[in-house]
C-alpha positions as CSV (number, residue, x, y, z in Angstrom):
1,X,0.0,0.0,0.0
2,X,1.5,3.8,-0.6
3,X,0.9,6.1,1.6
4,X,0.2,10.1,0.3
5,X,0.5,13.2,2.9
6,X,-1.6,15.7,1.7
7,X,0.6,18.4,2.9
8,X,2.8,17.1,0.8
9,X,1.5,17.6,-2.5
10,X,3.3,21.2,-3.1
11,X,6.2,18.9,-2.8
12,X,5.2,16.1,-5.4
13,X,3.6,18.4,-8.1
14,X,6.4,21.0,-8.8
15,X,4.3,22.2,-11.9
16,X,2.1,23.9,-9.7
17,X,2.5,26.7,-7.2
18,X,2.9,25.7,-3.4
19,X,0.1,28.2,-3.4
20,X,-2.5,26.1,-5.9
21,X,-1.3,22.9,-3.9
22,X,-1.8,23.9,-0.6
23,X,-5.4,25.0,-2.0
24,X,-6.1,21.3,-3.6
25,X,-4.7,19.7,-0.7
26,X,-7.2,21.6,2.0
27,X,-9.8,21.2,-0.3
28,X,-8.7,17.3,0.0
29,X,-8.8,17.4,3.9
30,X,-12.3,19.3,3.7
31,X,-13.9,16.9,1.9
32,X,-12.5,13.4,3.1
33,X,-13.6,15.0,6.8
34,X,-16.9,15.7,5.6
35,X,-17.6,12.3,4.4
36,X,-16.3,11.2,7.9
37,X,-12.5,9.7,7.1
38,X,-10.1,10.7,9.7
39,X,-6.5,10.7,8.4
40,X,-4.7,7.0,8.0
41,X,-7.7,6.4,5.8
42,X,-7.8,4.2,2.6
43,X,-8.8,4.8,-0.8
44,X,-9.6,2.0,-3.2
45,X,-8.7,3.2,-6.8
46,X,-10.2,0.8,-9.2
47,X,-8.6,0.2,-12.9
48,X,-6.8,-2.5,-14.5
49,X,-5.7,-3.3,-11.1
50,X,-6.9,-2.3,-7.2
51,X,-5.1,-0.3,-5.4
52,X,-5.0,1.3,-2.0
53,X,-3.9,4.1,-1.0
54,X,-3.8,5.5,2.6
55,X,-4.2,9.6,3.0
56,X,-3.0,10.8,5.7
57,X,-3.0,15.1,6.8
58,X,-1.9,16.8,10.3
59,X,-3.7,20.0,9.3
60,X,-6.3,21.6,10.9
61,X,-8.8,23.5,8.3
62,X,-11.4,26.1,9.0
63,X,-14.2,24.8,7.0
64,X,-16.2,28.0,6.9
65,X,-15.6,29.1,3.4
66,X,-16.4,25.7,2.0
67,X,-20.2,25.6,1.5
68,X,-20.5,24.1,-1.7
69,X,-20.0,20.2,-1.1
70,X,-19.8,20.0,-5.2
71,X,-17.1,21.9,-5.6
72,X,-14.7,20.9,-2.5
73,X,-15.2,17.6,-3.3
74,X,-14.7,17.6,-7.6
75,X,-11.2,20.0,-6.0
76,X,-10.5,17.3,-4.1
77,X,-10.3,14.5,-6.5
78,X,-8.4,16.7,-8.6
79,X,-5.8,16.5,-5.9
80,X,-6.1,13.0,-5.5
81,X,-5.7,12.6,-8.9
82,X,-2.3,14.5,-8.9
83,X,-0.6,12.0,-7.1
């Protein structure tokens, strides 16, 4: 199984600014906590073979600017998808 800090994204995609990572990567944290995962979690990613993944984050995020639950959530998997 890998394992993927969030955090740690600014340092895996060096395409992107820390800035845009650190964005993706809260919006990661803001949606896995909203659908109840607590970090240490695992993702199953489905394709010509199964994975898992385990997600791990330390940070705390203030969730008041994230209302819409569509758009956290499609920022998150973009994040995901970027490792």
């Amino acid at each position: 199984m890998t394992i993927f800090t969030l955090e740690e994204l600014k340092d895996t995609i060096t395409l992107f600014s820390a800035t845009e990572a650190d964005f993706w990567s809260e919006n990661s944290i803001v949606a896995l906590e909203h659908n109840n995962h607590q970090s240490g979690c695992i993702l199953k990613v489905y394709g010509d073979q199964v994975d898992e993944i385990g997600l791990k984050w330390t940070k705390t995020v203030v969730k008041n600017g994230y209302k819409e639950e569509k758009k956290f959530i499609e920022k998150s998997a973009e994040a995901i998808s970027f490792f």
